[in-house]
Coordinates of C-alpha atoms in Angstrom, one line a residue:
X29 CA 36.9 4.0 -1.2
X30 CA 34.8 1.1 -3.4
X31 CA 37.2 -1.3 -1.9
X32 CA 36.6 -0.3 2.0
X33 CA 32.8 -0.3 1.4
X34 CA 32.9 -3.4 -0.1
X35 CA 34.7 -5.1 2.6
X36 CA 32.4 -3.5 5.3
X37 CA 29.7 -5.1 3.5
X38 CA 31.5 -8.3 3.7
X39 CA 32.2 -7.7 7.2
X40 CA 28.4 -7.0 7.8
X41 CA 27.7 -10.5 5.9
X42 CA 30.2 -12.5 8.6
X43 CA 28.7 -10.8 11.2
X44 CA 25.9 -11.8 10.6
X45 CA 26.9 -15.9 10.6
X46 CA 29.0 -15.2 13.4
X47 CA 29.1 -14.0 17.2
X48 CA 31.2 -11.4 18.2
X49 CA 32.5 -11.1 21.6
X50 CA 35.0 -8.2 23.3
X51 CA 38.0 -9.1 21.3
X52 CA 39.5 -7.6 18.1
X53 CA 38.0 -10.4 15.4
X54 CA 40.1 -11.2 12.7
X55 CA 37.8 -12.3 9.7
X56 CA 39.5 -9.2 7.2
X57 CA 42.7 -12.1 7.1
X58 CA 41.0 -14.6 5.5
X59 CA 39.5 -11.9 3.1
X60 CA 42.2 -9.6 2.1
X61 CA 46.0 -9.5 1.4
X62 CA 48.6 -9.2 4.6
X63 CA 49.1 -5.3 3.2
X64 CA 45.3 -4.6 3.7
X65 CA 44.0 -7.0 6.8
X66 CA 40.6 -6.1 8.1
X67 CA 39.5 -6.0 11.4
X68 CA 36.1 -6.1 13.5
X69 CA 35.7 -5.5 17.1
X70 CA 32.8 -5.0 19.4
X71 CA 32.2 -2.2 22.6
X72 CA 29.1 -2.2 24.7
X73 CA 28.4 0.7 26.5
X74 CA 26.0 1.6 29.7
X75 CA 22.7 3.6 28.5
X76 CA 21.0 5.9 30.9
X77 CA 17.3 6.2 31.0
X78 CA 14.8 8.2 32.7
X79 CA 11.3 9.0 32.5
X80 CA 9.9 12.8 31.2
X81 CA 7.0 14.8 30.9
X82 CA 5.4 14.7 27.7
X83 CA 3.6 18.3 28.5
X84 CA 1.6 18.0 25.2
X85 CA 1.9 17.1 21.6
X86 CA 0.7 18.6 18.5
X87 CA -2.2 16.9 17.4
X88 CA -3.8 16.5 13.7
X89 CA -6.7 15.6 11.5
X90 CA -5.8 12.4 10.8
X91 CA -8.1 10.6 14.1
X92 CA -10.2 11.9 17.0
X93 CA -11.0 10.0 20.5
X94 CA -13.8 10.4 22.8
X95 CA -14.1 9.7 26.7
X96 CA -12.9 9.3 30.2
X97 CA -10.6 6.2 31.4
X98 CA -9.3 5.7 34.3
X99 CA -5.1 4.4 34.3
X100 CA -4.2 2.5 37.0
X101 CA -0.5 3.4 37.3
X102 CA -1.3 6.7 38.0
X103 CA -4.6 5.9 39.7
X104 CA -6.1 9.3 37.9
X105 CA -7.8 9.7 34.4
X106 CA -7.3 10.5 31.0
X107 CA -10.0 12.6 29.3
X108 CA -10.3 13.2 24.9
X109 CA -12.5 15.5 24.0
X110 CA -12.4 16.9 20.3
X111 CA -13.4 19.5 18.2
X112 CA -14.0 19.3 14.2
X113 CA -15.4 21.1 11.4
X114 CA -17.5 19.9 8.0
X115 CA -16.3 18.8 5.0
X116 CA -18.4 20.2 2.0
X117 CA -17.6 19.3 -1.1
X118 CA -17.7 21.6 -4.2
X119 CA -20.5 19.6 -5.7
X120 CA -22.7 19.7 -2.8
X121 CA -26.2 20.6 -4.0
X122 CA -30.0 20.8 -2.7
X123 CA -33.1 19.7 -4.9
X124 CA -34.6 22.8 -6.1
X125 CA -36.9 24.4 -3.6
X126 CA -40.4 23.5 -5.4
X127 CA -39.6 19.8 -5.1
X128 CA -39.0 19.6 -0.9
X129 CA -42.6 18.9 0.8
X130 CA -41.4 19.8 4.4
X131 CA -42.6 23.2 5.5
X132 CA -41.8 25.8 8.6
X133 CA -43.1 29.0 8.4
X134 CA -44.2 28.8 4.1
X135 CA -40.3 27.9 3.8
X136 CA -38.0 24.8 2.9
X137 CA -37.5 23.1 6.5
X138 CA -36.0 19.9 7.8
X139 CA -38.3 17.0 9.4
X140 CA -35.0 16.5 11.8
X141 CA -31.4 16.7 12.4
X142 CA -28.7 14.6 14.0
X143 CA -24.6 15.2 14.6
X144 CA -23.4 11.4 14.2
X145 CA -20.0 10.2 15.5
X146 CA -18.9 7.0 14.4
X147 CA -16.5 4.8 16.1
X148 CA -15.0 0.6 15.6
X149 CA -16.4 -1.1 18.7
X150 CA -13.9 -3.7 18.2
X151 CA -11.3 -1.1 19.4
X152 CA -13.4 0.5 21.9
X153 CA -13.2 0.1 25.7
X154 CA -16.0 -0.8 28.1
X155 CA -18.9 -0.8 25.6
X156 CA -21.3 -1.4 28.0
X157 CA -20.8 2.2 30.6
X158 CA -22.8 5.1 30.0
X159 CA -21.3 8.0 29.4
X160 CA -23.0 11.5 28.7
X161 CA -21.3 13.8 26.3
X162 CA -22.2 17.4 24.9
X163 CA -22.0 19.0 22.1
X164 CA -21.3 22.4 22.2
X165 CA -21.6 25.2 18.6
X166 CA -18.5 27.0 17.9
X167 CA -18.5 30.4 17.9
X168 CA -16.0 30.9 15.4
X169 CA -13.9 28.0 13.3
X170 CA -10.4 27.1 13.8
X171 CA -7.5 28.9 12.7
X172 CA -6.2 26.9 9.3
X173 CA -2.7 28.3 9.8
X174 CA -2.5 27.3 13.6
X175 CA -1.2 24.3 14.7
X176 CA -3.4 22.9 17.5
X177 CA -1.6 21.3 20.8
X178 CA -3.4 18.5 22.7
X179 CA -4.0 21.0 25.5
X180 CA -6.0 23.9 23.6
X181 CA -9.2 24.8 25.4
X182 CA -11.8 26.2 23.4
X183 CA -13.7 27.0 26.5
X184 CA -11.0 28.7 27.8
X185 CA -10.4 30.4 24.4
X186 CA -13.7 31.4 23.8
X187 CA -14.1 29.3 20.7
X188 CA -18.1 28.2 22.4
X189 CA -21.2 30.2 21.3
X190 CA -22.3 31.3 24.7
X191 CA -25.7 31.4 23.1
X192 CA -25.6 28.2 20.6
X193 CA -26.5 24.5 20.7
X194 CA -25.9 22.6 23.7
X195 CA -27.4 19.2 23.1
X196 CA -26.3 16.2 25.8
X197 CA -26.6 12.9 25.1
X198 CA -26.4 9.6 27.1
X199 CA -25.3 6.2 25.8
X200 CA -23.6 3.4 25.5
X201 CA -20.5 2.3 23.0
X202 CA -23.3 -1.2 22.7
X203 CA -26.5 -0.2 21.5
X204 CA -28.5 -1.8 24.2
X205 CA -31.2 -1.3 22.0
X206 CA -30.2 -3.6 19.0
X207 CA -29.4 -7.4 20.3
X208 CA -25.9 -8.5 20.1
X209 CA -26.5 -10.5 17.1
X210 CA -27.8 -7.5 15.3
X211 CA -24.6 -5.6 16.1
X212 CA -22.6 -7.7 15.1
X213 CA -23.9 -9.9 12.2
X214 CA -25.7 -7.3 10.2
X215 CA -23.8 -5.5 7.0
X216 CA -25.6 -1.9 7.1
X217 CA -25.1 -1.4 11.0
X218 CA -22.9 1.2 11.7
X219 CA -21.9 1.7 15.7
X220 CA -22.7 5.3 16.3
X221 CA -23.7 8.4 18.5
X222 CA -26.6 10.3 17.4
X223 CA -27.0 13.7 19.0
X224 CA -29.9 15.2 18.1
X225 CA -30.6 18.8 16.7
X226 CA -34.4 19.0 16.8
X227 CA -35.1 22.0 19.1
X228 CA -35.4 25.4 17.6
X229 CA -32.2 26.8 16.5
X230 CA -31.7 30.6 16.7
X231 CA -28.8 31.9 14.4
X232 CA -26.2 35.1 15.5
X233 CA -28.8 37.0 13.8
X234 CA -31.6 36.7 15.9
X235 CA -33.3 34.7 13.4
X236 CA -35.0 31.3 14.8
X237 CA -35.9 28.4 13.5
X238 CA -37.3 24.1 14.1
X239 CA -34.3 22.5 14.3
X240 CA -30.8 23.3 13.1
X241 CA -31.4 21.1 9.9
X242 CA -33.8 24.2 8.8
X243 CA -31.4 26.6 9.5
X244 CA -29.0 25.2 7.4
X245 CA -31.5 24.4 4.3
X246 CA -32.6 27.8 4.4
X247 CA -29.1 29.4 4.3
X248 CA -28.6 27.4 1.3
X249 CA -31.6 29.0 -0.5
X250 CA -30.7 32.2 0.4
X251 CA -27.0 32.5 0.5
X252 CA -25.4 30.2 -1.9
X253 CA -22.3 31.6 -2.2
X254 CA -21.7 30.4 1.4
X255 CA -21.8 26.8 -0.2
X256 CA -18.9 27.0 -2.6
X257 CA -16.7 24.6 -0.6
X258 CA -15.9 23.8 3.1
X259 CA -13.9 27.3 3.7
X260 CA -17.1 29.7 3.2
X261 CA -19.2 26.7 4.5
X262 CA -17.6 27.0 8.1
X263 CA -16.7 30.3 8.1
X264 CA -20.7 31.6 7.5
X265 CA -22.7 28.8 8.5
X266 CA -21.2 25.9 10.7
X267 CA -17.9 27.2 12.1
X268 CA -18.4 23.5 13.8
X269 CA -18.6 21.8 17.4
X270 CA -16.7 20.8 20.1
X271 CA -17.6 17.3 22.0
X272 CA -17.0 17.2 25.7
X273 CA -17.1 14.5 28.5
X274 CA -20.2 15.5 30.8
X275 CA -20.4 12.6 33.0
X276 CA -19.3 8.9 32.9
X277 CA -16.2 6.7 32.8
X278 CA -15.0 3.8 31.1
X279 CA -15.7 4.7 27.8
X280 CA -12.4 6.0 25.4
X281 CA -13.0 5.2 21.4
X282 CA -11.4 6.6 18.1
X283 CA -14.2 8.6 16.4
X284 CA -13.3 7.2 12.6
X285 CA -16.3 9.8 10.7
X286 CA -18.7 12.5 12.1
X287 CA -21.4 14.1 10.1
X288 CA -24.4 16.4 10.1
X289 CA -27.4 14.9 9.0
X290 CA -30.4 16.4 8.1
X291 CA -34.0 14.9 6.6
X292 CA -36.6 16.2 4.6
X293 CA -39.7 15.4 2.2
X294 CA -39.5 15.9 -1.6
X295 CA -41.6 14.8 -4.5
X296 CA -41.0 12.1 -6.4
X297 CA -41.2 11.1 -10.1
X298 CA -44.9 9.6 -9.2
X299 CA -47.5 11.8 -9.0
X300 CA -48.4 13.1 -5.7
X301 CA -45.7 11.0 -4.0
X302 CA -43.0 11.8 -2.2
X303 CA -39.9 10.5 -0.2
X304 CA -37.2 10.9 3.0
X305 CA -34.3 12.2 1.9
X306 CA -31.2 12.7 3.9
X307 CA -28.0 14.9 3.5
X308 CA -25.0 14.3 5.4
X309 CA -22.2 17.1 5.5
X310 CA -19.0 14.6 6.4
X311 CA -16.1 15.3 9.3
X312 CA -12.9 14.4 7.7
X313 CA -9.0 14.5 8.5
X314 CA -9.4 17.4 5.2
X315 CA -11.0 20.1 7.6
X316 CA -9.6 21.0 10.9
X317 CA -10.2 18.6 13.7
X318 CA -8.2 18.3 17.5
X319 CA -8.4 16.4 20.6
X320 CA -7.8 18.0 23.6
X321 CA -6.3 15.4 26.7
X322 CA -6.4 16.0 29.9
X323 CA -4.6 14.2 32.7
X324 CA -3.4 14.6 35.9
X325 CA -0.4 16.2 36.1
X326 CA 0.8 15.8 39.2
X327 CA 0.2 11.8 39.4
X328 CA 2.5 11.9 35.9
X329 CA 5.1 13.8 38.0
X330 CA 4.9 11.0 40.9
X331 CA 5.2 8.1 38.3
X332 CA 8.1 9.9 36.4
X333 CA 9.9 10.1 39.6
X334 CA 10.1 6.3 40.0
X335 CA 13.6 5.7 38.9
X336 CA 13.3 1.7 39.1
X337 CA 12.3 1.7 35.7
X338 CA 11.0 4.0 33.0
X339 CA 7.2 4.6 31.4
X340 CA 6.2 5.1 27.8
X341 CA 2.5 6.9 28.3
X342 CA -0.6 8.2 25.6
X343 CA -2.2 10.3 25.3
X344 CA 0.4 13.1 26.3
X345 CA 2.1 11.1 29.1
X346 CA 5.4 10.4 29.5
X347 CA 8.0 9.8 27.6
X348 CA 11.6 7.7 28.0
X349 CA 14.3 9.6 27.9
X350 CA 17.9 7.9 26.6
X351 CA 21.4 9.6 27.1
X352 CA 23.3 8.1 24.4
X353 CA 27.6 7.4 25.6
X354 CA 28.1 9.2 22.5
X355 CA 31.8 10.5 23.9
X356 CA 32.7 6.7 25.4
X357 CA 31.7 5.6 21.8
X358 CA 34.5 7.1 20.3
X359 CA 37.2 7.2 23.0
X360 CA 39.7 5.0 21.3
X361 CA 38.3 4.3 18.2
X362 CA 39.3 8.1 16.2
X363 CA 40.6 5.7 13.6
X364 CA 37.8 3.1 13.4
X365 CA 34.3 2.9 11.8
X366 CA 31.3 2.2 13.3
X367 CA 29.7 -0.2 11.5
X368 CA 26.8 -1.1 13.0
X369 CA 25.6 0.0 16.4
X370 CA 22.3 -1.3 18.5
X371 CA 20.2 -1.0 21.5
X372 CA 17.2 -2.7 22.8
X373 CA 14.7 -1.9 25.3
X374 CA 12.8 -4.4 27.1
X375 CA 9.4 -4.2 28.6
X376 CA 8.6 -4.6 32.3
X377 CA 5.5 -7.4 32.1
X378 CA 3.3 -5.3 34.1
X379 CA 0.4 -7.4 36.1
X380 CA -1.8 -4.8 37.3
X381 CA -5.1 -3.8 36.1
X382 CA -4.6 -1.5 33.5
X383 CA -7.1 -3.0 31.0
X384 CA -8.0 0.1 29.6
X385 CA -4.3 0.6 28.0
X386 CA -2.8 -1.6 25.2
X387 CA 0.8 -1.9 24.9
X388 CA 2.3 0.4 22.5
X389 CA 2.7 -0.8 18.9
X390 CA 5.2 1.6 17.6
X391 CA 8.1 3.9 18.7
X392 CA 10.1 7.0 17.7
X393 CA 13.7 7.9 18.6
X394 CA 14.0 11.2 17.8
X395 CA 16.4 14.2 19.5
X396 CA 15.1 15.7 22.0
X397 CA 15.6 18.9 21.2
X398 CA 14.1 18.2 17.6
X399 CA 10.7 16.7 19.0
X400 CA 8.6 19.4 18.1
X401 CA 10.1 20.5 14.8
X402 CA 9.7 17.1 13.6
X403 CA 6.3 16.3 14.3
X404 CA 5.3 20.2 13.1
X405 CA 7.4 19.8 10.2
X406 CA 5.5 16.1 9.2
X407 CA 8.8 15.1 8.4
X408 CA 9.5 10.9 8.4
X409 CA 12.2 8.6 10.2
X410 CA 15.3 9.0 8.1
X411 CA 17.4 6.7 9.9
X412 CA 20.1 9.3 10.1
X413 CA 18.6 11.4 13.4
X414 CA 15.2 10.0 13.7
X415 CA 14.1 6.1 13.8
X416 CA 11.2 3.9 14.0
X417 CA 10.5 0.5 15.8
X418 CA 7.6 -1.7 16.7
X419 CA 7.4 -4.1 19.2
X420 CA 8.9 -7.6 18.8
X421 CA 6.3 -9.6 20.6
X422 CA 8.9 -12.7 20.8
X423 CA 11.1 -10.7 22.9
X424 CA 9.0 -8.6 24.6
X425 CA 11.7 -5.5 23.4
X426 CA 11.6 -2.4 20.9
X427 CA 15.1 -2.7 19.7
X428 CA 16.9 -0.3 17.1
X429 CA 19.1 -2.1 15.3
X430 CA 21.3 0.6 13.6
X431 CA 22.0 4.2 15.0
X432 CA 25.3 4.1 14.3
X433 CA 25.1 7.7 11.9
X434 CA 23.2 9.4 15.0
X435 CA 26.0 8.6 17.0
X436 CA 28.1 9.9 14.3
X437 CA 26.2 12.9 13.6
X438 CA 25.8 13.7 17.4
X439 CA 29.5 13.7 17.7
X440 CA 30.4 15.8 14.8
X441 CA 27.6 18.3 16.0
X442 CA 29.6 18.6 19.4
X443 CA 33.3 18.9 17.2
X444 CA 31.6 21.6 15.4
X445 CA 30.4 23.2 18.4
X446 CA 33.2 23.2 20.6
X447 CA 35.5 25.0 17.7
X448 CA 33.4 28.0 18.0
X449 CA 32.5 27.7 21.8
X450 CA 34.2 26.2 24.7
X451 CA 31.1 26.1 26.8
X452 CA 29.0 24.4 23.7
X453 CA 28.1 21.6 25.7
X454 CA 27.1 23.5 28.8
X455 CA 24.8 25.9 26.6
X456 CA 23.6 22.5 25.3
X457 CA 22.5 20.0 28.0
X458 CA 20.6 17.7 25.4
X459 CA 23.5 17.3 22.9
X460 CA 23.3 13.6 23.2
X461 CA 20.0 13.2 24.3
X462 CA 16.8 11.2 22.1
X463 CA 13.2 10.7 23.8
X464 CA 11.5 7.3 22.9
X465 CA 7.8 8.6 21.7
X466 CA 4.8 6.2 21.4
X467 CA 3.3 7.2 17.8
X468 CA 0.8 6.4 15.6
X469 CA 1.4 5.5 11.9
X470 CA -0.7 6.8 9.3
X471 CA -1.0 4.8 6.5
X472 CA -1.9 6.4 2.6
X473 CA -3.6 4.0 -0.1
X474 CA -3.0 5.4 -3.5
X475 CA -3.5 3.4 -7.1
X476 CA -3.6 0.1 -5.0
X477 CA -0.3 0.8 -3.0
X478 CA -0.3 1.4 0.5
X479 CA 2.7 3.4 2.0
X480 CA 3.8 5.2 5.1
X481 CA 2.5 8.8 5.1
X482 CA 3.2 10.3 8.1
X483 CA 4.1 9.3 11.9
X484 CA 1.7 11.4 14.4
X485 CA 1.7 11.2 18.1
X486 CA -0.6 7.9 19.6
X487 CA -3.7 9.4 21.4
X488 CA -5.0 5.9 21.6
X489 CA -4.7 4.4 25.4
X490 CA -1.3 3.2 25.5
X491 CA 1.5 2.4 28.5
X492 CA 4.4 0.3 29.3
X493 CA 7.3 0.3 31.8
X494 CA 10.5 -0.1 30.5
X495 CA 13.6 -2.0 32.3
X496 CA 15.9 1.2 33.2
X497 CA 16.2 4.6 35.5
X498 CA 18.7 5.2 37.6
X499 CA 18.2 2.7 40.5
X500 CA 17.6 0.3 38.3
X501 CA 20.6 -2.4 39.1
X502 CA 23.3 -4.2 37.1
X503 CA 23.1 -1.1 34.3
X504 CA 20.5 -3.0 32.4
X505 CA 20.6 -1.0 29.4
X506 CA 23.6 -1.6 26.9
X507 CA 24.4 0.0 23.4
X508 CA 26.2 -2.4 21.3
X509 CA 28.7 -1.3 18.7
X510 CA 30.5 -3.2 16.2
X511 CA 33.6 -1.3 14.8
X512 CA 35.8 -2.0 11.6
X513 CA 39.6 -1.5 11.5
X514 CA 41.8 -1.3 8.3
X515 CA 45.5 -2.5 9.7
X516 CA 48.0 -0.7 7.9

């Protein structure tokens, strides 16, 4: 065994300084004795592609996106809308009551209150639309042990306070009122959406108040136990929001932070002085948050049924879907090993104005019937059954250089299947099927090292068309695999 893997490595090493072509390559001669001579040889094999439905995809805490753009393939538009709850950490505290200035009523109030959704206007799209959004209370919070699908409705679920704040606001990604050279020389500007919370505020109790700032202060004051961490915080006081698309298109940015921020007057160490202070209760990927897409359906259906080519579409678009010739693989070769085995997929350079949508960055093959098991499961590319690509800008391809164990795997999972049921592959359509998924990657920094954490579906504006379907001519697509022979 130690002396076959060590010439396959060696084989692997001439390959590399050499090009194969169809014929049986005789480089094990020159390596090994005439009673152990080593061959290579090469197959390709026709791919099959087509374009799919991605329905929707699980979605997690990790980023939320914002607005309404229009894609031009489709000719229809892609809405993100999201809802999140506030962090509260266990140290969060209040001055003591005797020491805040601001009044409502003889109690501890707030001068005013703001929801504030950041976003990276380097990454955003047309800065300069207006777009009006709402932001709509929560009735309840969401569900820690449900996992949240990019079409959940919380309208439709009844997740809105029929009753609570709805507070609109209008603007643009540019702050029209801060010059351009404000925006972007200055070191404390931060490109955000302020949605004010000054009108009175009445609670599920009946109980009213100024501004929602107030209500807040005072529950602290009264019912501290409600502020021991994030979990009583949402489930007594702020179950959260949910912020919708009113009007407007063009707009469609990554909200990075979000936060409730309230102000008030307290006393300083100077006599009779006093000072703003501000409290912010932070939006982050360690509460619940969830984007909820919506695009058209039908115009998806129309663009998947164009079989000169394939799409790769995000949010929740369309997917590639690749029959692998795992059977022709191994037809002739029960006695051979597949060394190495390869596939690329080249982009269709697409000249129409889709300028809201980048090109996506990064790729999954995965099975298609494991899609959602992996991605609920937050398992990562093993290079076994699931792999990871990016784009290779020189070549204008995603290319997976070595799937050679899922074509192993695939064909030992139909062996196994067949022995206990002669219709296995007919109960299982998708045996030797894998969907090419746009994803994001999310990346963890811990003691100064940065390292792949987890691969979650792209929500950011993404599409490309991809040379294959089944009009497309010549059989474009080819899976390349080298095989190794030990002559006896």
């Amino acid at each position: 065994m130690m002396k076959r893997n060590l010439l396959a490595g060696m084989a692997v090493a001439m390959m590399a300084l050499s090009a194969c072509n169809d014929e049986t390559i005789d480089i094990g001669n020159t390596l090994t004795g005439e009673t152990d001579k080593f061959s290579v040889s090469k197959g390709e094999f026709k791919v099959t592609t087509r374009s799919v439905m991605a329905d929707s995809v699980l979605l997690r805490s990790s980023y939320c996106y914002l607005g309404k753009a229009k894609d031009a393939d489709t000719r229809s538009y892609v809405t993100s809308e999201f809802m999140t709850q506030f962090n509260l950490l266990e140290s969060f505290s209040l001055p003591s009551p005797d020491d805040i200035v601001t009044r409502h009523d003889g109690m501890v109030a707030a001068d005013s209150c703001q929801l504030e959704l950041f976003y990276d206007l380097a990454t955003s799209t047309d800065t300069l639309s207006a777009m009006k959004i709402r932001a709509s209370e929560l009735e309840v919070p969401m569900e820690e042990n449900r996992r949240y699908y990019s079409n959940f409705d919380p309208v439709a679920e009844g997740l809105i306070r029929t009753d609570g704040i709805q507070a609109d606001k209008v603007f643009t990604l540019a702050d029209q009122t801060l010059s351009a050279a404000k925006r972007s020389s200055s070191s404390d500007y931060l490109s955000s959406i302020k949605v004010k919370l000054n009108k009175p505020y009445t609670d599920k109790n009946g109980k009213s108040y100024n501004n929602y700032g107030t209500y807040i202060m005072q529950q602290y004051y009264q019912h501290p136990e409600y502020f021991k961490n994030s979990y009583t915080f949402n489930h007594n006081v702020c179950p959260g929001f949910f912020f919708s698309v009113v009007d407007g298109e063009g707009v469609y940015t990554e909200i990075s932070e979000m936060s409730i921020r309230f102000y008030f007057q307290r006393k300083t160490s100077k006599a009779d002085s006093t000072s703003t202070y501000a409290v912010a209760l932070a939006g982050t990927e360690e509460i619940l948050q969830t984007t909820k897409i919506t695009n058209d359906k039908e115009k998806l259906k129309q663009l998947a049924a164009d079989n000169t080519c394939t799409y790769i579409k995000a949010p929740a678009g369309l997917y590639t879907e690749v029959t692998l010739p795992v059977d022709d693989v191994f037809r002739g070769h029960e006695n051979d090993s597949v060394l190495t085995a390869f596939v690329d997929f080249v982009r269709i350079n697409d000249m129409s104005d889709n300028k809201s949508f980048s090109v996506p960055s990064n790729l999954m093959m995965v099975p298609k019937d494991s899609l959602t098991s992996f991605f609920e499961t937050q398992k990562l590319p093993d290079s076994k059954m699931t792999y990871s690509t990016s784009l290779t800008k020189s070549t204008n391809d995603y290319s997976f250089t070595n799937i050679s164990q899922l074509l192993h795997r695939l064909a030992n999972i139909k062996q196994a299947g067949l022995k206990s049921d002669p219709d296995w592959v007919a109960h299982h359509p998708n045996w030797n099927k894998v969907l090419l998924v746009p994803v994001q990657v999310i990346m963890t920094t811990t003691s100064s090292t940065t390292a792949v954490s987890s691969y979650e579906h792209c929500v950011s504006l993404a599409s490309t068309k991809l040379v294959g379907g089944s009009e497309s001519p010549d059989d474009p697509i080819k899976l390349t695999v080298v095989y190794a022979n030990f002559n006896k």
